[in-house]
Amino acid sequence: MIDRPSANGQAVAHYVSDAPFDPHAEERREYKGKSRLAEASQLRLTWWRFRRHKLGLYSAILLLSAYLLITIVEFVAPYNVHSRHVDFIYAPPQQVHLFHDGAFVGPFVYGRTMTLDMDTLQRHYADDPAQVQKLRFFCEGERYLFWGFIEGNRHLVCPAEGGQMFLMGTDRLGRDVLSRIIYGARVSLTIGLLGVMTSFVLGVVIGGLAGYWGGWFDLIVQRITEMLHSIPSIPLWLAMAAIMPADWSPLVVYLGITFILGLLDWTGLARAVRSKLLALREEDYVLAAQMMGAGTARIIGRHLIPGFMSHLIASATLTVPGMILGETTLSFLGLGLRPPITSWGVLLTEARSVNVIALYPWLLWPVVPVIVIILAFNFMGDGLRDAADPYK
Amino acid sequence: ASPSAVSEPESLKSLVEAGKLPPMAERLPKTPRVIALTGPETAPGRYGGTIRRLISGPREIRYMPIDSYSRLIGYDRSFNLVPDILAAFEVQDERVFTFHLREGHRWSDGNPLTPEDFRYVWEDMFHDKKLYKGGIPNLFRIRDKEPRFEVIDALTVRYSWEDPNPDFLAELASPVATRLMMPSAYLKQFHRKYQSKERLEQLAKENGVEDWVALHQKMSRTVRPENPELPTLDAWMPRTSPPAQQFVFERNPFYHRVDENGLQLPYIDRVVLNVGSGDLVPAKTGTGESDLQTTNLDFADYTFLKSAEKRYPIKVDLWKRTQGSRVALIPNLNCKDLIWRQALWDVRVRRALSIAVNRDEINKAVFFGLAQPSANAVLPESPLFREQYRQAWAGFDPDEANRLLDEAGLARESRYGMRHLSDGRPCNIIIETTGEAGFESDVLELISDHWRRIGIRVFVHVSHRELFRRRIVNGETVMAVWWGLDNGVPTADMSPRELAPTADDQLQWPLWGLHHLSGGGDGRPAELPEAQKLLDLYHEWRRAAALAEREGVWHEMLSLFTDQVFTIGLVNGTLQPIVHSKRLRNVPEKGLYGFDPTSYLGVYMPDTFWYEGEA
Amino acid sequence: MLRYILWRIAVMIPTLIMISMLIFTIIELPPGDYFESYVEEMRAIGEKADMQEIDELRARYGFDKPAPLRYFNWITGFAHGDFGYSFEYRLPVAAVVGDRVWLTILVSTVTIALTWLIAFPIGIYSATHQYSWGDYGLTLLGLIGIAVPNFILALVMMYFANIWFGISIGHLMDPEFLGKPMSWAKMQSILEHLWIPVIIIGTAGTAGMVRRVRANLLDELNKQYVMTARAKGLHPFKVLIKYPLRLSLNFFISDIGSILPSIISGAEITAVVLSLETTGPMLIRALQNQDMYLAGSFLMFLAVLTVVGVLVSDIALALLDPRIRLQGGRSK
Amino acid sequence: MVERSDLLSVDRLGVRFPLIGGSLEAVRSFSMRVKPGKVTALVGESGSGKSVIGRAIMGIETPIASTEGRILFHDPATDQEVDLLKLPRDGRQARHIRGNRIGMIFQEPMTSFSPVHTIGNQIEEVLKIHRVLDGAERRRQVEDMLGLVGFEKPDRVFDMYPFELSGGMRQRAMIALALICRPALLIADEPTTALDVTIQAQILKLLKELQDKLGMAILLITHDLGVVASLADEVVVIYRGEVMEAGPVEVIFRNPGHAYTRGLMAAVPHFDMAPGERLKPLREIRTDAKALLSACAAQPQPTSPVLLSVRNVTKTFLPKSASGFFSRASDRVLAVNDVSFDIKAGETLGLVGESGCGKTTLSKILMRGLSADSGSIIYHGGDGDIDVLAAGGRALKTLRSRLQMVFQDPVSSLSPRMTVRSIVSEPLQIHERAEGPERMDVVRRLIAAIGLPESALGRYPHSFSGGQRQRIGIARALALRPDLVICDEPVSALDVSVQAQILNLMKDLKSELGLTYLFISHNLAVVNYMADRVAVMYAGRIVEIAPCEVIMRRPVHPYTKKLLAAVPMADLDHPLDFALIGEPSAAAKKKWARHFHDEGDPANLAHADLGGGHLVLARRTVDARELLS
Ligand SMILES: Nc1ncnc2c1ncn2[C@@H]1O[C@H](COP(=O)(O)OP(=O)(O)OP(=O)(O)O)[C@@H](O)[C@H]1O
Ligand SMILES: Nc1ncnc2c1ncn2[C@@H]1O[C@H](COP(=O)(O)OP(=O)(O)OP(=O)(O)O)[C@@H](O)[C@H]1O
Ligand SMILES: [Mg+2]
Ligand SMILES: [Mg+2]
Ligand code: NI
């Protein structure tokens, strides 16, 4: 019954609401989700918000599956990494068909015939419609050693008996690009994560302390970052290459490289963290935390870093491709991963020539998973960012 | 046709007219070297044009003097020695060498080429304690004795040894020959004997070097033609001083060769070398940016280049590489690891490793089946070729290999298990590679597969070239990937030194080679009797005066070398794409490509290449 | 402030000395020296090197002396402007670096300027229009730029630039201008070639910058002072520029230290792939050949730039945000 | 008939904020109006939606909030009526009105300025947007305005950064910003909370003048009924987003119709309260103080009668603008000047003083949030003395659990990215008090004790009202059951009812657990209610310190006297005499008796003991009797 208490310029009538006054209404103020809100810890709250960010959620699921997949690449890949097919060198990707002559057959590929053009020395492959090679699923195929010691031969999908299935074509030794990409994921995905983690832990901790403590510590850390910064990575790599013991197994080399990638990468981040914390540490809530008796770790970790989270997340997602592809730079210098270790970077490095671009473009396929993974990291980062953003 | 009737090259006309350059007749020696171009593939041509080439670094300008290949004496296409700069030469018992110069032959600055230029080198350079601290180059010492150098007359010089020096002519004809003559008129200004101290100091300062020695060295370098001032006898003379991204070479107006029509060679006015990344050379070549490209192209680029023929006026040919083996596995017989050394000294092991390799597969997978599976031996193009050498332990027989290894005591528990060395370590071979050639890693991948079947696991270690060799010499590696004999097309006149432990850069026995090289001062004597035998045979070849005798020694060495499998050759006769402008004539369609003895393009005489149609 | 700057400049000297030692060690670390690699290079094409000459050169440049002595000679040379001697080019270092520096600066500054010109508007747009199609689209594009290795991008772009526009592959100019003095036509040719390296070097940087600008801006957009500024009636764009953008620039300013040297060194690997006439390939070659004075002096030059850049960045930081106390410890 | 429109009429406004799994309806169907040239006061409990309404009128509420209804603004200058809610969010028209026609003073002046731009720059900007003036003229106008709001050296303030100003100074800068364009309507959201009463009076006087001179209307959002009584023409009482009562100020004060309004009136603390008399909040939250904090380990009770002794503490600041390339020592600000006093165990020491006189600085020094230039502070705890300024390690840790602080600025002292739950439980976590569910219990009880719903636990600080945030700060400070709580304006943002509730709680804790408070406040009635002794600060020095009654009844120092005269009463019969008290403090200082002036040398002054713990800062030469007379 609220009348507009403005009788236009007239003196206001005394209006009194007829609603009864309930002094305790506020405490009983109910709305949906109240109890959940009260119960939930901050972590859970963040998770709830993250769940609402669909793209982020899907990306997280995709990444999770990718990381699960790398534990069972032997099963997922139709061929082994190193299986060669000398008769199918540089074979372009095969298409999966469902219908043959208008009849449904199920997923199958056509067999291939190869002719070698003796003039240009180019191999030409043609589908042979007479050969319908049905794909098999959960089938027995090439033998492999699961994680290097358990023997097996089950595959998710394999070509027909005696047939071939090169869905992404083959490379110069007739190796299946698809299988190599799948195997490559194992190294690439872990190298990315490991490297990013190393660099982040170092960057955040060192940068955080320098920014928060300031003073002498900052001075020293800044001089160290200056030093690391002023030496481009290339001479470092060259020096590394020179002193890396020859009999290190490829795995150790790989781990070492990852770690070093991370070790070298932190300076930029540390500086960013430091600069931001230099500003943030002046905020009152930091003072409040200090007065509560919070230790350095807590103040940096719980009060300061969250204020810089968006940048960190963005940086992390941007560093992942750097790490995945970082080894490609190294291979330019003769360091880095090498066959028989297979990674996306190795695959791309092998595709490093005009020949590939002009004649065998399918060897560039490994770019696609890199892009997908990076997009996924990015969108997941977005989701995390928003979930942690109190204003959202 | 008489020279005067023949027109000047367009590019020199104005200079001649302005009187800055004498007319062609006066520039040429009285008897120029006439090159007959009336073969089935060749034709006399005309002047003009620029050849653009691509190099991957400023260092590669050193290909110019190699390709240009004007030597006192040089090989022709059938590897006979012919006088080139020399009008004629005489050899007595392989001991006394008499060289006759062409009358009126001039350096590119117009100064005459005279015995004084030989003397300058011999006396003022080789025998200057400052310039050559260690004395005259090794090549001249036979049994530690120097030859006698004489100037016989205004056109004749002579070098005479007490003992035969059969390598001498071959050395002079080699791609990077020791220079017996230098433009003394020019160089004297940098020599302490002919120049005042003050002036030398000033010159050194101007050129950013420390003293006159460095100055003289810098100004007299011929291997990399970096000094445009330095007179040359080559077809083109350098016009750019580094650092630069583009190196220009212009025709030498005093060059000593003419075609049968009396046109002074080279036909081509200018050669321009553009520096760029080696990786880009195939791509750029494929877009017609090079008129004559041989380096930095790989067999794998052929398909791409061939497909570019349709778009750009280029022509792609395939030449045959002259290496005894394009890729070879080189066991290090001097490796530090005692157990491995013992194993590798056992010829059964070497043979087993060799026959366990499926060369056919390598050929097929990596070389389109166009190469020739072979041991590290001479090519059929060589008169010394025998099928037996090629096939020595080059078949594929894993069973036999297994048997040999069993016999040699590299035990294996089961049919599929890994072998063990005598001290119980697993048979893991670390193969050292420079990783420079892309196909090496492919080949190694195939080999690791092949050798796994005989119970040997392969690890690949990549190191930079300097490190690579250092590690081998230090005995830190057991095996390396390299190529086989540099010269796969030798004649009996050419030195068989590559087959015996004669040099420290021989990866299978660097220490034994060093021992020989240093005259016993360094390294170790060849410890395997077979290797020692090779060395003895080599000495025998050097003493042999008659061709037939040399041939005999060569065969003996080849059969011993291949039978002992000192190096495990894989394939040879691989092909090298040679790309040239469609308009460029006289480039042979088929040829042999290699450093030794063809000097890359050298024996095919790029000075005779010419452009058809309008420039 | 003045005192702070003086103090920092004083600190630079020991820092640079440390860096020079580090550089020297790193260059020394690979076994062997220039002459060895030179011999190898000759061997590669079958030549034999004249070991005598090499030994002589070794002695001349003190390679038979212990490393500390050589370091000392090198670093004292620095003090009177002698940057050493390039073995490869047989020239003093300063002469070798020469005009490559200018081309490098050209490429780098154009790239960096373009990166910023593109990244900032896009970043701002992405932050203010979070989850719009524009945001998604630009993110996607940028990330693809990041995810494709530069060398592949370089090859692909060069290949198609050649096929479609007939631009010669690689280099910063058409071959006929190489080594020629600057002219109008040469300039034109350079501009024609410039876009490829700029795009290639720029893509990854731009995308990264966009994402960072966006992230940092998003954090600031909801602050109270933005509301105050809006309550003043300020145009939203100006609000953005003056307040949240300035506060979000912190990360960017902190990175100035690495911008300066990167202007000079250029993107080495890309430059190698593209055969650019910049300093990057020269540096790599010098490193690989162990042309140690060339490499060392160049690295030292970069180090000086870094150290200066870091100082500039610190000062800019204090100017950007007056709350920042560069000298003080944790409490006021 | 020509309709003489209201300047602003709000019609059935509703504002709703989304929250996880639901939403919060902050304002519902709310209607009111503001007449041109008149002052409408909006009063109501903390969290009732007052600020939200203010922001909604300005059109600057966060975009995630959904609004409905109409807000009609009739601009007298153009005689056009627009619905502010319908205007494009940041369109030209909306921008023209904002800052120019409608000015707003934000409730949280401390955080409303950009930290990286100078005060002058930010105020000047408004002129830049809406007026065509040259730079010098702008600066002149801004400095004038700064002078009007009570800055003594406007030219210096112009170049200062917000973080260099005290809370009250920032609030005044905010007022200057809102007024600089002489808007037709001023939305003043708690404009004087951080100001001491003398300056408050000065500001109110300024507002009044502008109102009279320019016909500026004011929507005055405040909980200080005294201010309402002095300034307002009409009053709207709001409770939980709804209008409870509205009408002319006379009616509301003399004849409140709604139970809620009556309750509010009753909760106002006043000077003639009997000692021990309790405030009457609308709802008494009976918390068992012991149970509330029982979970925290009982601590050894302080044995010494003096809990904290402060001796000769001095602190100077070097302003940023002066710390450029060439700094001059003369620019230094002496924020705390040779301050000495004791806090006895179990007492409440009130600290009052002019805005910017150094109270916050002093309290931060006590907490070791700032380092003192000189002086000493000794804490006489249950387990030995601790030198506060030098403590480290264990001693510091103990200190941190014994001394707690409620910050003057509730916004910036709460980590923006922590939920209330994390914020309140953090001190417990740090000092490892109570574990798991038990800790949650403590947190829940604390939240209930300060009158917030439990659902607040899962929300972030920014989503609370000013008063709510302030209470969160209090809860956090109490969580550890400290010995000494330094409260810097702990209830300035609270309406009288909630204030009563909180004050009662604090009193209970004090009597039951023996807590000690250092209570900084501008509200002398509150100080009167809480404090046992009161210290009065002026320009960095304590000018008078005495038991509460003595100060309130028999002040000696002229500044104290002036303070007491400036207290606004929630009583229409005692309006403030603006002419008398509204004069700037510099001017007032000139009128001080001679013996209170230092005449350029601070050493001339010393504390004269008037007996009974009554000390006054005066000339050394003067004796006590002279002062008392
Ligand atoms: N951004 C937001 N998100 C969610 N809830 C909000 C937000 N802003 C305000 N609220 C809620 O809206 C209600 C009204 O807030 P408002 O700030 O208007 O209160 P107020 O009347 O100004 O109180 P006080 O006197 O304490 O300042 C409060 O319950 C508050 O928690
Ligand atoms: N960080 C700082 N830098 C420079 N000056 C400062 C700083 N902090 C405070 N000041 C100055 O110190 C003086 C005292 O400030 P303080 O905050 O202690 O006042 P206050 O008594 O709390 O005032 P209010 O009641 O307005 O909050 C003020 O003049 C202020 O300008
Ligand atoms: Mg409010
Ligand atoms: Mg204060
Ligand atoms: Ni041909």
PDB file of C-alpha atoms and ligand atoms in Angstrom, chain B residues 41 315-319 578-582 584-590, ligand 5:
ATOM      1  CA  GLU B  41      76.897 -32.612 -73.293  1.00  0.00           C
ATOM      2  CA  LYS B 315      66.788 -28.077 -63.256  1.00  0.00           C
ATOM      3  CA  VAL B 316      67.509 -30.723 -60.677  1.00  0.00           C
ATOM      4  CA  ASP B 317      70.081 -33.397 -61.369  1.00  0.00           C
ATOM      5  CA  LEU B 318      71.278 -36.223 -59.240  1.00  0.00           C
ATOM      6  CA  TRP B 319      74.960 -36.817 -58.975  1.00  0.00           C
ATOM      7  CA  ILE B 578      72.506 -30.577 -57.938  1.00  0.00           C
ATOM      8  CA  VAL B 579      70.270 -27.703 -58.848  1.00  0.00           C
ATOM      9  CA  HIS B 580      71.034 -25.219 -61.549  1.00  0.00           C
ATOM     10  CA  SER B 581      69.226 -22.678 -63.587  1.00  0.00           C
ATOM     11  CA  LYS B 582      67.589 -24.179 -66.659  1.00  0.00           C
ATOM     12  CA  LEU B 584      72.848 -22.652 -67.375  1.00  0.00           C
ATOM     13  CA  ARG B 585      74.642 -24.797 -69.928  1.00  0.00           C
ATOM     14  CA  ASN B 586      77.492 -27.252 -69.645  1.00  0.00           C
ATOM     15  CA  VAL B 587      76.494 -28.523 -66.244  1.00  0.00           C
ATOM     16  CA  PRO B 588      76.740 -32.268 -66.637  1.00  0.00           C
ATOM     17  CA  GLU B 589      73.580 -34.182 -65.944  1.00  0.00           C
ATOM     18  CA  LYS B 590      75.461 -36.928 -64.232  1.00  0.00           C
TER      19      LYS B 590
HETATM   20 NI    NI E   5      72.146 -30.454 -66.121  1.00  0.00          NI
END
